[in-house]
Amino acid sequence: MSLPPEKASELKQIIHNHLLKMDIHGKIREVLAETVRDDQGPSHQSLSEADFLRALQRRGIIDDLMKDLHFTQEVPTDVTTGSPPKPATHFVDQNIIPLKKTNIDPSRRYLYFQVLGGKAFLEHLQEPEPLPGQVCSTFTLYLHFRNQRFRSKPVPCACEPDLKEGFLLEIHRDGIGEGSKMADATSMLSMCDPVHLVLIRTDTSSETTLVSSYFLDWRTVLSSPSGKTCFAVELMGVGSECKVPAGVLTVSLELYPPLTETLSADIISTQQSLERQRTAEKERLFLVYAKQWWREFLEIRPSHQSKMVKIFAQDENGINRPVCSYVRVLRAGRLLESPRQAARFVSLLAHEKAPVVGGGGGKQEQWCTLMAFLCRGKGDCEDHATLLCSLLLGFGLDAYVCVGTKAKGTPHTWVLTRGTDGSITFWESLTAHRYLHQAIDPDAPPLAPQPKPSSPYRTVGCVFNQHTFLANCQASDAVELCVFDFQNQSRWKAMSKEALESVCAPGSTTSLPPLPPLCAPSLDPAAASNQLELEMRYLVSEHRKDLELATVWDDHLSYLLSSALSAYELERCTGVSCGNEEFQDAVRRAVPDGHTFKGFPIHFLHRNARRAFATCLRSPFCEEIVCCRGDHVRLAVRVRVFTYPENACAVWLMFACKYRSVL
């Protein structure tokens, strides 16, 4: 079998790298020295190549070498182009099939990141060893590095969790472009992108908690002569516990292929120090500018002191960052098809305020980095609004995050988009509802018709996106009176675009968290729907058995409910209702004369059957269907799971029954 020249050189490179990894030259030198020493004597003869190979074989070096080489037959999965693999536009999470093998391009450099175990997670000191098959809380480690995302297998929570995983990170420049060039030590030194580690705890009821968010500078490996380094990483807590250690991970970093020339540790520390100084100086200058800008804003009107003008916000690590840095232009590739679908996706991420230890009713200040928000799968309204604004900017809309209040003066954030015709639309990121804004004219005659407020928002203090920050300096900050004419400086006071971009533009400072790509869903929606439907059938049957009622399922009626559930989700995505006539016609045909049909649809963001059933039974309409008594009772249930990026799920469930009406 002959190989094309490029494949032959690739194979030679792989074999060469494998021999280097085994330190084959050192082993050969040892055997050579030993063989020569043994052969010194009166009957000394010259050492032949065959003798030397036999000596290598006796020492088991050839066997060790062959044992480590695995030859497997490729199973074709796609039409290949023959060109080197390019970085993926999004990460497909393979959480069902373990990854056995990775195609390595010998013309690129990789960082092999290994987690060798955890220790000192003292919060779990008293937890007993989980029994085989027992459901327990788990730790999952998520990684993001230069547009690549990875996830570890979940391991049981313990004081010393068995977190042992390896991740092959590709070091390509700027994510795209010069990916085919081998990065040398100097070019890698200038890559200040950290490895972002996010540790999530998942409890027995599938509730997630953010344990730690850590930015690791991997460049210490550039000074290692062997191209490999191992050290401990102390993970700190989040929010109010950001100064308290959460635990320690032992990690190993290895460059592949190894560097021919390493850098000295002094050069690396000098580079890191220069980056920190440059960042600190930019942040200092912006702070000086922000203070001056705020003083000018207060001089316009003393009442501005009480307006919701938020320039800085704390992230999960307790670091104050300009709010504009939380918004980026985020394109979802093929994962989301429209702005409204993006709004639907964001609304499916659960809403949860940052946890507070103790009472007092005060709101914990915590805006999460995008990676931490996506890994946790839930967050506060600020996290939802900044993600939705980033996605709408990616779809080419003129989008801004609004900071203000809703009913009863509760602080809130939402998204605003401006049309080219001057129209203003509010987007509620927690529900995906949209509201067209029309301002009331306070100078209009008393009897002139005025638009009625349609949105739930009461006041607005400021609006911002990735390069704009505007404070509301109108006489009233009431949303219904507000005119969103951002070019009018008498209504909106703007910050300098240059000042904002000096600390918020991508790559402007090393303290800015990198923007992660969205993950494609790994759930099979049909399998998830079937599984949940079977569980619901079992729960209904058991519930009716407790009431001493028989359960007879009508599979045909169950199938007919699908079109209604599909129409409900389509309406949530697009705002357009369709397909209802066909569903009603099908039900009329399936329900005989003299029979009554009842249906109860409900929507969930989780796939826990018992939780869903308990919620359903709290509705008297649903309980009436599930506990239906009568003549010729037939029950139906249908579940549809709609998957979105990050495995966010819209779960639609419908119970129905038909029975003969008896007067």
mmCIF file of N, CA and C in Angstrom, residues 457-578:
data_model
loop_
_atom_site.group_PDB
_atom_site.id
_atom_site.type_symbol
_atom_site.label_atom_id
_atom_site.label_comp_id
_atom_site.label_asym_id
_atom_site.label_seq_id
_atom_site.Cartn_x
_atom_site.Cartn_y
_atom_site.Cartn_z
ATOM 1 N N TYR A 457 -42.508 47.867 32.479
ATOM 2 C CA TYR A 457 -41.383 48.630 33.007
ATOM 3 C C TYR A 457 -41.840 50.013 33.462
ATOM 4 N N ARG A 458 -41.261 50.493 34.583
ATOM 5 C CA ARG A 458 -41.689 51.774 35.153
ATOM 6 C C ARG A 458 -40.680 52.890 34.904
ATOM 7 N N THR A 459 -39.408 52.657 35.235
ATOM 8 C CA THR A 459 -38.394 53.700 35.037
ATOM 9 C C THR A 459 -37.193 53.124 34.306
ATOM 10 N N VAL A 460 -36.418 53.983 33.634
ATOM 11 C CA VAL A 460 -35.171 53.580 32.973
ATOM 12 C C VAL A 460 -34.095 54.609 33.310
ATOM 13 N N GLY A 461 -32.973 54.134 33.852
ATOM 14 C CA GLY A 461 -31.896 55.032 34.257
ATOM 15 C C GLY A 461 -30.789 55.149 33.243
ATOM 16 N N CYS A 462 -30.460 54.036 32.585
ATOM 17 C CA CYS A 462 -29.390 54.070 31.576
ATOM 18 C C CYS A 462 -29.576 52.919 30.596
ATOM 19 N N VAL A 463 -28.935 53.034 29.437
ATOM 20 C CA VAL A 463 -28.906 51.960 28.442
ATOM 21 C C VAL A 463 -27.459 51.801 27.984
ATOM 22 N N PHE A 464 -27.098 50.586 27.577
ATOM 23 C CA PHE A 464 -25.713 50.370 27.127
ATOM 24 C C PHE A 464 -25.652 49.158 26.208
ATOM 25 N N ASN A 465 -24.606 49.111 25.395
ATOM 26 C CA ASN A 465 -24.219 47.894 24.674
ATOM 27 C C ASN A 465 -22.698 47.804 24.691
ATOM 28 N N GLN A 466 -22.094 47.097 23.729
ATOM 29 C CA GLN A 466 -20.657 46.821 23.829
ATOM 30 C C GLN A 466 -19.784 48.056 23.664
ATOM 31 N N HIS A 467 -20.274 49.121 23.009
ATOM 32 C CA HIS A 467 -19.439 50.323 22.846
ATOM 33 C C HIS A 467 -20.190 51.629 23.110
ATOM 34 N N THR A 468 -21.361 51.541 23.757
ATOM 35 C CA THR A 468 -22.159 52.740 24.040
ATOM 36 C C THR A 468 -22.680 52.676 25.471
ATOM 37 N N PHE A 469 -22.600 53.835 26.168
ATOM 38 C CA PHE A 469 -23.231 53.950 27.489
ATOM 39 C C PHE A 469 -23.931 55.295 27.546
ATOM 40 N N LEU A 470 -25.253 55.272 27.788
ATOM 41 C CA LEU A 470 -26.060 56.490 27.793
ATOM 42 C C LEU A 470 -26.881 56.557 29.080
ATOM 43 N N ALA A 471 -26.795 57.702 29.770
ATOM 44 C CA ALA A 471 -27.592 57.908 30.981
ATOM 45 C C ALA A 471 -28.781 58.800 30.641
ATOM 46 N N ASN A 472 -29.916 58.465 31.213
ATOM 47 C CA ASN A 472 -31.154 59.197 30.955
ATOM 48 C C ASN A 472 -31.143 60.514 31.738
ATOM 49 N N CYS A 473 -31.082 61.639 31.018
ATOM 50 C CA CYS A 473 -31.102 62.926 31.722
ATOM 51 C C CYS A 473 -32.364 63.725 31.395
ATOM 52 N N GLN A 474 -33.463 63.007 31.055
ATOM 53 C CA GLN A 474 -34.749 63.673 30.859
ATOM 54 C C GLN A 474 -35.352 64.020 32.225
ATOM 55 N N ALA A 475 -36.274 64.961 32.221
ATOM 56 C CA ALA A 475 -36.842 65.446 33.489
ATOM 57 C C ALA A 475 -37.455 64.306 34.293
ATOM 58 N N SER A 476 -38.098 63.371 33.614
ATOM 59 C CA SER A 476 -38.670 62.202 34.285
ATOM 60 C C SER A 476 -38.026 60.947 33.714
ATOM 61 N N ASP A 477 -37.739 59.981 34.599
ATOM 62 C CA ASP A 477 -37.169 58.716 34.105
ATOM 63 C C ASP A 477 -38.254 57.662 33.894
ATOM 64 N N ALA A 478 -39.543 58.084 33.936
ATOM 65 C CA ALA A 478 -40.649 57.150 33.684
ATOM 66 C C ALA A 478 -40.579 56.652 32.245
ATOM 67 N N VAL A 479 -40.680 55.320 32.062
ATOM 68 C CA VAL A 479 -40.573 54.723 30.728
ATOM 69 C C VAL A 479 -41.653 55.261 29.798
ATOM 70 N N GLU A 480 -42.873 55.446 30.311
ATOM 71 C CA GLU A 480 -43.982 55.874 29.449
ATOM 72 C C GLU A 480 -43.774 57.270 28.867
ATOM 73 N N LEU A 481 -42.936 58.099 29.542
ATOM 74 C CA LEU A 481 -42.659 59.454 29.046
ATOM 75 C C LEU A 481 -41.335 59.540 28.302
ATOM 76 N N CYS A 482 -40.563 58.452 28.343
ATOM 77 C CA CYS A 482 -39.182 58.499 27.837
ATOM 78 C C CYS A 482 -39.133 58.482 26.308
ATOM 79 N N VAL A 483 -38.309 59.369 25.752
ATOM 80 C CA VAL A 483 -38.057 59.397 24.305
ATOM 81 C C VAL A 483 -36.657 58.835 24.077
ATOM 82 N N PHE A 484 -36.580 57.738 23.320
ATOM 83 C CA PHE A 484 -35.287 57.057 23.120
ATOM 84 C C PHE A 484 -34.584 57.583 21.867
ATOM 85 N N ASP A 485 -34.335 58.896 21.899
ATOM 86 C CA ASP A 485 -33.595 59.551 20.819
ATOM 87 C C ASP A 485 -32.163 59.733 21.316
ATOM 88 N N PHE A 486 -31.315 58.729 21.066
ATOM 89 C CA PHE A 486 -29.991 58.697 21.678
ATOM 90 C C PHE A 486 -29.040 59.773 21.134
ATOM 91 N N GLN A 487 -29.363 60.336 19.967
ATOM 92 C CA GLN A 487 -28.494 61.380 19.411
ATOM 93 C C GLN A 487 -28.736 62.740 20.100
ATOM 94 N N ASN A 488 -29.853 62.860 20.788
ATOM 95 C CA ASN A 488 -30.216 64.123 21.444
ATOM 96 C C ASN A 488 -29.507 64.205 22.802
ATOM 97 N N GLN A 489 -28.467 65.058 22.881
ATOM 98 C CA GLN A 489 -27.649 65.120 24.097
ATOM 99 C C GLN A 489 -28.368 65.776 25.271
ATOM 100 N N SER A 490 -29.483 66.464 25.005
ATOM 101 C CA SER A 490 -30.246 67.047 26.114
ATOM 102 C C SER A 490 -31.116 65.990 26.795
ATOM 103 N N ARG A 491 -31.315 64.843 26.122
ATOM 104 C CA ARG A 491 -32.107 63.753 26.710
ATOM 105 C C ARG A 491 -31.215 62.628 27.252
ATOM 106 N N TRP A 492 -30.095 62.369 26.583
ATOM 107 C CA TRP A 492 -29.216 61.259 26.951
ATOM 108 C C TRP A 492 -27.773 61.739 27.006
ATOM 109 N N LYS A 493 -27.109 61.498 28.144
ATOM 110 C CA LYS A 493 -25.690 61.867 28.278
ATOM 111 C C LYS A 493 -24.839 60.643 27.967
ATOM 112 N N ALA A 494 -24.016 60.753 26.942
ATOM 113 C CA ALA A 494 -23.217 59.607 26.475
ATOM 114 C C ALA A 494 -21.817 59.642 27.057
ATOM 115 N N MET A 495 -21.273 58.450 27.281
ATOM 116 C CA MET A 495 -19.852 58.318 27.630
ATOM 117 C C MET A 495 -19.035 58.305 26.338
ATOM 118 N N SER A 496 -17.774 58.668 26.449
ATOM 119 C CA SER A 496 -16.887 58.658 25.284
ATOM 120 C C SER A 496 -16.725 57.227 24.757
ATOM 121 N N LYS A 497 -16.954 57.045 23.466
ATOM 122 C CA LYS A 497 -16.821 55.716 22.853
ATOM 123 C C LYS A 497 -15.383 55.216 22.971
ATOM 124 N N GLU A 498 -14.403 56.133 22.803
ATOM 125 C CA GLU A 498 -12.984 55.755 22.882
ATOM 126 C C GLU A 498 -12.637 55.279 24.296
ATOM 127 N N ALA A 499 -13.177 55.991 25.310
ATOM 128 C CA ALA A 499 -12.897 55.597 26.699
ATOM 129 C C ALA A 499 -13.459 54.204 26.983
ATOM 130 N N LEU A 500 -14.685 53.933 26.498
ATOM 131 C CA LEU A 500 -15.295 52.620 26.715
ATOM 132 C C LEU A 500 -14.518 51.520 26.004
ATOM 133 N N GLU A 501 -14.122 51.781 24.759
ATOM 134 C CA GLU A 501 -13.423 50.742 23.987
ATOM 135 C C GLU A 501 -12.035 50.470 24.544
ATOM 136 N N SER A 502 -11.455 51.414 25.296
ATOM 137 C CA SER A 502 -10.126 51.190 25.872
ATOM 138 C C SER A 502 -10.150 50.082 26.926
ATOM 139 N N VAL A 503 -11.328 49.837 27.524
ATOM 140 C CA VAL A 503 -11.416 48.773 28.547
ATOM 141 C C VAL A 503 -12.432 47.689 28.212
ATOM 142 N N CYS A 504 -13.280 47.904 27.196
ATOM 143 C CA CYS A 504 -14.360 46.943 26.908
ATOM 144 C C CYS A 504 -14.223 46.238 25.562
ATOM 145 N N ALA A 505 -13.429 46.783 24.631
ATOM 146 C CA ALA A 505 -13.295 46.144 23.311
ATOM 147 C C ALA A 505 -12.552 44.824 23.460
ATOM 148 N N PRO A 506 -12.901 43.788 22.663
ATOM 149 C CA PRO A 506 -12.195 42.497 22.757
ATOM 150 C C PRO A 506 -10.690 42.685 22.576
ATOM 151 N N GLY A 507 -9.898 42.127 23.511
ATOM 152 C CA GLY A 507 -8.446 42.229 23.436
ATOM 153 C C GLY A 507 -7.877 43.510 24.006
ATOM 154 N N SER A 508 -8.745 44.428 24.496
ATOM 155 C CA SER A 508 -8.233 45.712 25.005
ATOM 156 C C SER A 508 -7.474 45.538 26.311
ATOM 157 N N THR A 509 -7.948 44.643 27.174
ATOM 158 C CA THR A 509 -7.254 44.371 28.440
ATOM 159 C C THR A 509 -7.231 42.868 28.680
ATOM 160 N N THR A 510 -6.218 42.410 29.432
ATOM 161 C CA THR A 510 -6.093 40.967 29.695
ATOM 162 C C THR A 510 -7.087 40.511 30.755
ATOM 163 N N SER A 511 -7.740 41.461 31.454
ATOM 164 C CA SER A 511 -8.692 41.066 32.496
ATOM 165 C C SER A 511 -10.076 40.748 31.935
ATOM 166 N N LEU A 512 -10.300 41.027 30.634
ATOM 167 C CA LEU A 512 -11.607 40.751 30.026
ATOM 168 C C LEU A 512 -11.781 39.248 29.796
ATOM 169 N N PRO A 513 -12.860 38.634 30.288
ATOM 170 C CA PRO A 513 -13.062 37.204 30.026
ATOM 171 C C PRO A 513 -13.292 36.960 28.532
ATOM 172 N N PRO A 514 -12.702 35.904 27.965
ATOM 173 C CA PRO A 514 -12.940 35.605 26.548
ATOM 174 C C PRO A 514 -14.387 35.176 26.307
ATOM 175 N N LEU A 515 -14.864 35.391 25.094
ATOM 176 C CA LEU A 515 -16.263 35.077 24.752
ATOM 177 C C LEU A 515 -16.376 33.625 24.294
ATOM 178 N N PRO A 516 -17.144 32.785 25.007
ATOM 179 C CA PRO A 516 -17.259 31.388 24.587
ATOM 180 C C PRO A 516 -18.292 31.222 23.473
ATOM 181 N N PRO A 517 -18.129 30.198 22.610
ATOM 182 C CA PRO A 517 -19.173 29.895 21.620
ATOM 183 C C PRO A 517 -20.303 29.128 22.287
ATOM 184 N N LEU A 518 -21.466 29.127 21.655
ATOM 185 C CA LEU A 518 -22.583 28.332 22.173
ATOM 186 C C LEU A 518 -22.373 26.860 21.818
ATOM 187 N N CYS A 519 -22.848 25.967 22.676
ATOM 188 C CA CYS A 519 -22.776 24.519 22.422
ATOM 189 C C CYS A 519 -24.046 24.042 21.733
ATOM 190 N N ALA A 520 -23.891 23.164 20.755
ATOM 191 C CA ALA A 520 -25.058 22.527 20.137
ATOM 192 C C ALA A 520 -25.694 21.575 21.145
ATOM 193 N N PRO A 521 -27.018 21.357 21.082
ATOM 194 C CA PRO A 521 -27.644 20.427 22.038
ATOM 195 C C PRO A 521 -27.187 18.999 21.775
ATOM 196 N N SER A 522 -26.931 18.252 22.841
ATOM 197 C CA SER A 522 -26.527 16.851 22.685
ATOM 198 C C SER A 522 -27.698 15.910 22.965
ATOM 199 N N LEU A 523 -28.804 16.459 23.464
ATOM 200 C CA LEU A 523 -29.981 15.638 23.747
ATOM 201 C C LEU A 523 -30.680 15.224 22.460
ATOM 202 N N ASP A 524 -31.157 14.003 22.414
ATOM 203 C CA ASP A 524 -32.009 13.553 21.319
ATOM 204 C C ASP A 524 -33.448 13.895 21.714
ATOM 205 N N PRO A 525 -34.094 14.873 21.032
ATOM 206 C CA PRO A 525 -35.425 15.308 21.477
ATOM 207 C C PRO A 525 -36.470 14.187 21.439
ATOM 208 N N ALA A 526 -36.397 13.304 20.425
ATOM 209 C CA ALA A 526 -37.383 12.210 20.323
ATOM 210 C C ALA A 526 -37.222 11.226 21.479
ATOM 211 N N ALA A 527 -35.969 10.849 21.777
ATOM 212 C CA ALA A 527 -35.720 9.894 22.876
ATOM 213 C C ALA A 527 -36.118 10.509 24.219
ATOM 214 N N ALA A 528 -35.788 11.798 24.413
ATOM 215 C CA ALA A 528 -36.137 12.472 25.672
ATOM 216 C C ALA A 528 -37.650 12.571 25.825
ATOM 217 N N SER A 529 -38.349 12.854 24.709
ATOM 218 C CA SER A 529 -39.819 12.945 24.749
ATOM 219 C C SER A 529 -40.433 11.599 25.106
ATOM 220 N N ASN A 530 -39.948 10.536 24.456
ATOM 221 C CA ASN A 530 -40.485 9.190 24.724
ATOM 222 C C ASN A 530 -40.267 8.773 26.172
ATOM 223 N N GLN A 531 -39.051 9.029 26.667
ATOM 224 C CA GLN A 531 -38.715 8.641 28.039
ATOM 225 C C GLN A 531 -39.624 9.351 29.043
ATOM 226 N N LEU A 532 -39.777 10.666 28.861
ATOM 227 C CA LEU A 532 -40.595 11.444 29.793
ATOM 228 C C LEU A 532 -42.072 11.042 29.700
ATOM 229 N N GLU A 533 -42.519 10.720 28.489
ATOM 230 C CA GLU A 533 -43.917 10.312 28.308
ATOM 231 C C GLU A 533 -44.198 8.973 29.008
ATOM 232 N N LEU A 534 -43.254 8.033 28.892
ATOM 233 C CA LEU A 534 -43.417 6.741 29.583
ATOM 234 C C LEU A 534 -43.481 6.939 31.099
ATOM 235 N N GLU A 535 -42.622 7.829 31.608
ATOM 236 C CA GLU A 535 -42.621 8.094 33.051
ATOM 237 C C GLU A 535 -43.947 8.732 33.487
ATOM 238 N N MET A 536 -44.477 9.640 32.676
ATOM 239 C CA MET A 536 -45.748 10.295 33.020
ATOM 240 C C MET A 536 -46.890 9.281 33.006
ATOM 241 N N ARG A 537 -46.882 8.363 32.028
ATOM 242 C CA ARG A 537 -47.925 7.320 31.973
ATOM 243 C C ARG A 537 -47.894 6.468 33.245
ATOM 244 N N TYR A 538 -46.673 6.116 33.655
ATOM 245 C CA TYR A 538 -46.535 5.291 34.866
ATOM 246 C C TYR A 538 -47.072 6.047 36.085
ATOM 247 N N LEU A 539 -46.727 7.335 36.210
ATOM 248 C CA LEU A 539 -47.160 8.119 37.369
ATOM 249 C C LEU A 539 -48.682 8.285 37.392
ATOM 250 N N VAL A 540 -49.281 8.499 36.204
ATOM 251 C CA VAL A 540 -50.747 8.639 36.132
ATOM 252 C C VAL A 540 -51.408 7.320 36.531
ATOM 253 N N SER A 541 -50.902 6.204 35.984
ATOM 254 C CA SER A 541 -51.484 4.884 36.301
ATOM 255 C C SER A 541 -51.402 4.597 37.798
ATOM 256 N N GLU A 542 -50.238 4.893 38.406
ATOM 257 C CA GLU A 542 -50.068 4.645 39.845
ATOM 258 C C GLU A 542 -50.995 5.541 40.664
ATOM 259 N N HIS A 543 -51.136 6.797 40.234
ATOM 260 C CA HIS A 543 -52.001 7.730 40.958
ATOM 261 C C HIS A 543 -53.461 7.255 40.905
ATOM 262 N N ARG A 544 -53.892 6.799 39.732
ATOM 263 C CA ARG A 544 -55.279 6.322 39.587
ATOM 264 C C ARG A 544 -55.488 5.002 40.347
ATOM 265 N N LYS A 545 -54.416 4.187 40.400
ATOM 266 C CA LYS A 545 -54.526 2.931 41.145
ATOM 267 C C LYS A 545 -54.783 3.209 42.631
ATOM 268 N N ASP A 546 -54.113 4.278 43.150
ATOM 269 C CA ASP A 546 -54.340 4.666 44.550
ATOM 270 C C ASP A 546 -55.790 5.093 44.781
ATOM 271 N N LEU A 547 -56.429 5.628 43.726
ATOM 272 C CA LEU A 547 -57.832 6.059 43.831
ATOM 273 C C LEU A 547 -58.797 4.933 43.460
ATOM 274 N N GLU A 548 -58.205 3.719 43.217
ATOM 275 C CA GLU A 548 -58.978 2.533 42.830
ATOM 276 C C GLU A 548 -59.707 2.757 41.504
ATOM 277 N N LEU A 549 -58.972 3.393 40.562
ATOM 278 C CA LEU A 549 -59.510 3.628 39.218
ATOM 279 C C LEU A 549 -58.655 2.887 38.205
ATOM 280 N N ALA A 550 -59.290 2.303 37.219
ATOM 281 C CA ALA A 550 -58.551 1.652 36.127
ATOM 282 C C ALA A 550 -58.047 2.725 35.159
ATOM 283 N N THR A 551 -56.991 2.395 34.411
ATOM 284 C CA THR A 551 -56.432 3.343 33.436
ATOM 285 C C THR A 551 -56.370 2.671 32.074
ATOM 286 N N VAL A 552 -57.079 3.233 31.105
ATOM 287 C CA VAL A 552 -57.037 2.731 29.725
ATOM 288 C C VAL A 552 -56.516 3.874 28.842
ATOM 289 N N TRP A 553 -55.403 3.616 28.138
ATOM 290 C CA TRP A 553 -54.780 4.661 27.318
ATOM 291 C C TRP A 553 -55.297 4.583 25.889
ATOM 292 N N ASP A 554 -55.479 5.744 25.295
ATOM 293 C CA ASP A 554 -55.868 5.846 23.880
ATOM 294 C C ASP A 554 -54.658 6.378 23.120
ATOM 295 N N ASP A 555 -53.905 5.467 22.471
ATOM 296 C CA ASP A 555 -52.664 5.859 21.787
ATOM 297 C C ASP A 555 -52.923 6.809 20.619
ATOM 298 N N HIS A 556 -54.046 6.600 19.926
ATOM 299 C CA HIS A 556 -54.354 7.466 18.783
ATOM 300 C C HIS A 556 -54.608 8.904 19.252
ATOM 301 N N LEU A 557 -55.360 9.047 20.322
ATOM 302 C CA LEU A 557 -55.636 10.385 20.853
ATOM 303 C C LEU A 557 -54.344 11.040 21.355
ATOM 304 N N SER A 558 -53.468 10.239 21.969
ATOM 305 C CA SER A 558 -52.173 10.760 22.433
ATOM 306 C C SER A 558 -51.382 11.339 21.260
ATOM 307 N N TYR A 559 -51.384 10.597 20.153
ATOM 308 C CA TYR A 559 -50.628 11.042 18.975
ATOM 309 C C TYR A 559 -51.183 12.354 18.426
ATOM 310 N N LEU A 560 -52.507 12.511 18.456
ATOM 311 C CA LEU A 560 -53.123 13.731 17.921
ATOM 312 C C LEU A 560 -52.716 14.977 18.701
ATOM 313 N N LEU A 561 -52.365 14.814 19.969
ATOM 314 C CA LEU A 561 -51.997 15.965 20.800
ATOM 315 C C LEU A 561 -50.676 16.597 20.349
ATOM 316 N N SER A 562 -49.866 15.840 19.579
ATOM 317 C CA SER A 562 -48.560 16.343 19.128
ATOM 318 C C SER A 562 -48.675 17.659 18.382
ATOM 319 N N SER A 563 -49.654 17.747 17.468
ATOM 320 C CA SER A 563 -49.745 18.950 16.625
ATOM 321 C C SER A 563 -50.052 20.180 17.473
ATOM 322 N N ALA A 564 -50.831 20.006 18.545
ATOM 323 C CA ALA A 564 -51.127 21.140 19.428
ATOM 324 C C ALA A 564 -49.865 21.598 20.141
ATOM 325 N N LEU A 565 -49.061 20.653 20.650
ATOM 326 C CA LEU A 565 -47.835 21.002 21.368
ATOM 327 C C LEU A 565 -46.831 21.685 20.444
ATOM 328 N N SER A 566 -46.745 21.200 19.212
ATOM 329 C CA SER A 566 -45.850 21.817 18.228
ATOM 330 C C SER A 566 -46.281 23.252 17.928
ATOM 331 N N ALA A 567 -47.598 23.472 17.826
ATOM 332 C CA ALA A 567 -48.124 24.816 17.551
ATOM 333 C C ALA A 567 -47.852 25.761 18.722
ATOM 334 N N TYR A 568 -47.948 25.239 19.954
ATOM 335 C CA TYR A 568 -47.686 26.082 21.126
ATOM 336 C C TYR A 568 -46.240 26.583 21.122
ATOM 337 N N GLU A 569 -45.303 25.678 20.808
ATOM 338 C CA GLU A 569 -43.880 26.076 20.805
ATOM 339 C C GLU A 569 -43.583 27.047 19.661
ATOM 340 N N LEU A 570 -44.208 26.802 18.516
ATOM 341 C CA LEU A 570 -44.020 27.700 17.371
ATOM 342 C C LEU A 570 -44.525 29.107 17.705
ATOM 343 N N GLU A 571 -45.636 29.148 18.428
ATOM 344 C CA GLU A 571 -46.198 30.452 18.821
ATOM 345 C C GLU A 571 -45.260 31.170 19.788
ATOM 346 N N ARG A 572 -44.646 30.415 20.711
ATOM 347 C CA ARG A 572 -43.698 31.029 21.650
ATOM 348 C C ARG A 572 -42.473 31.582 20.915
ATOM 349 N N CYS A 573 -42.072 30.885 19.837
ATOM 350 C CA CYS A 573 -40.873 31.308 19.091
ATOM 351 C C CYS A 573 -41.151 32.500 18.183
ATOM 352 N N THR A 574 -42.304 32.477 17.512
ATOM 353 C CA THR A 574 -42.555 33.466 16.452
ATOM 354 C C THR A 574 -43.615 34.493 16.821
ATOM 355 N N GLY A 575 -44.423 34.178 17.818
ATOM 356 C CA GLY A 575 -45.533 35.075 18.144
ATOM 357 C C GLY A 575 -46.729 34.886 17.233
ATOM 358 N N VAL A 576 -46.662 33.888 16.335
ATOM 359 C CA VAL A 576 -47.751 33.630 15.379
ATOM 360 C C VAL A 576 -48.407 32.304 15.724
ATOM 361 N N SER A 577 -49.737 32.302 15.847
ATOM 362 C CA SER A 577 -50.475 31.074 16.156
ATOM 363 C C SER A 577 -50.919 30.415 14.850
ATOM 364 N N CYS A 578 -50.683 29.115 14.727
ATOM 365 C CA CYS A 578 -51.111 28.408 13.504
ATOM 366 C C CYS A 578 -51.337 26.933 13.821
#
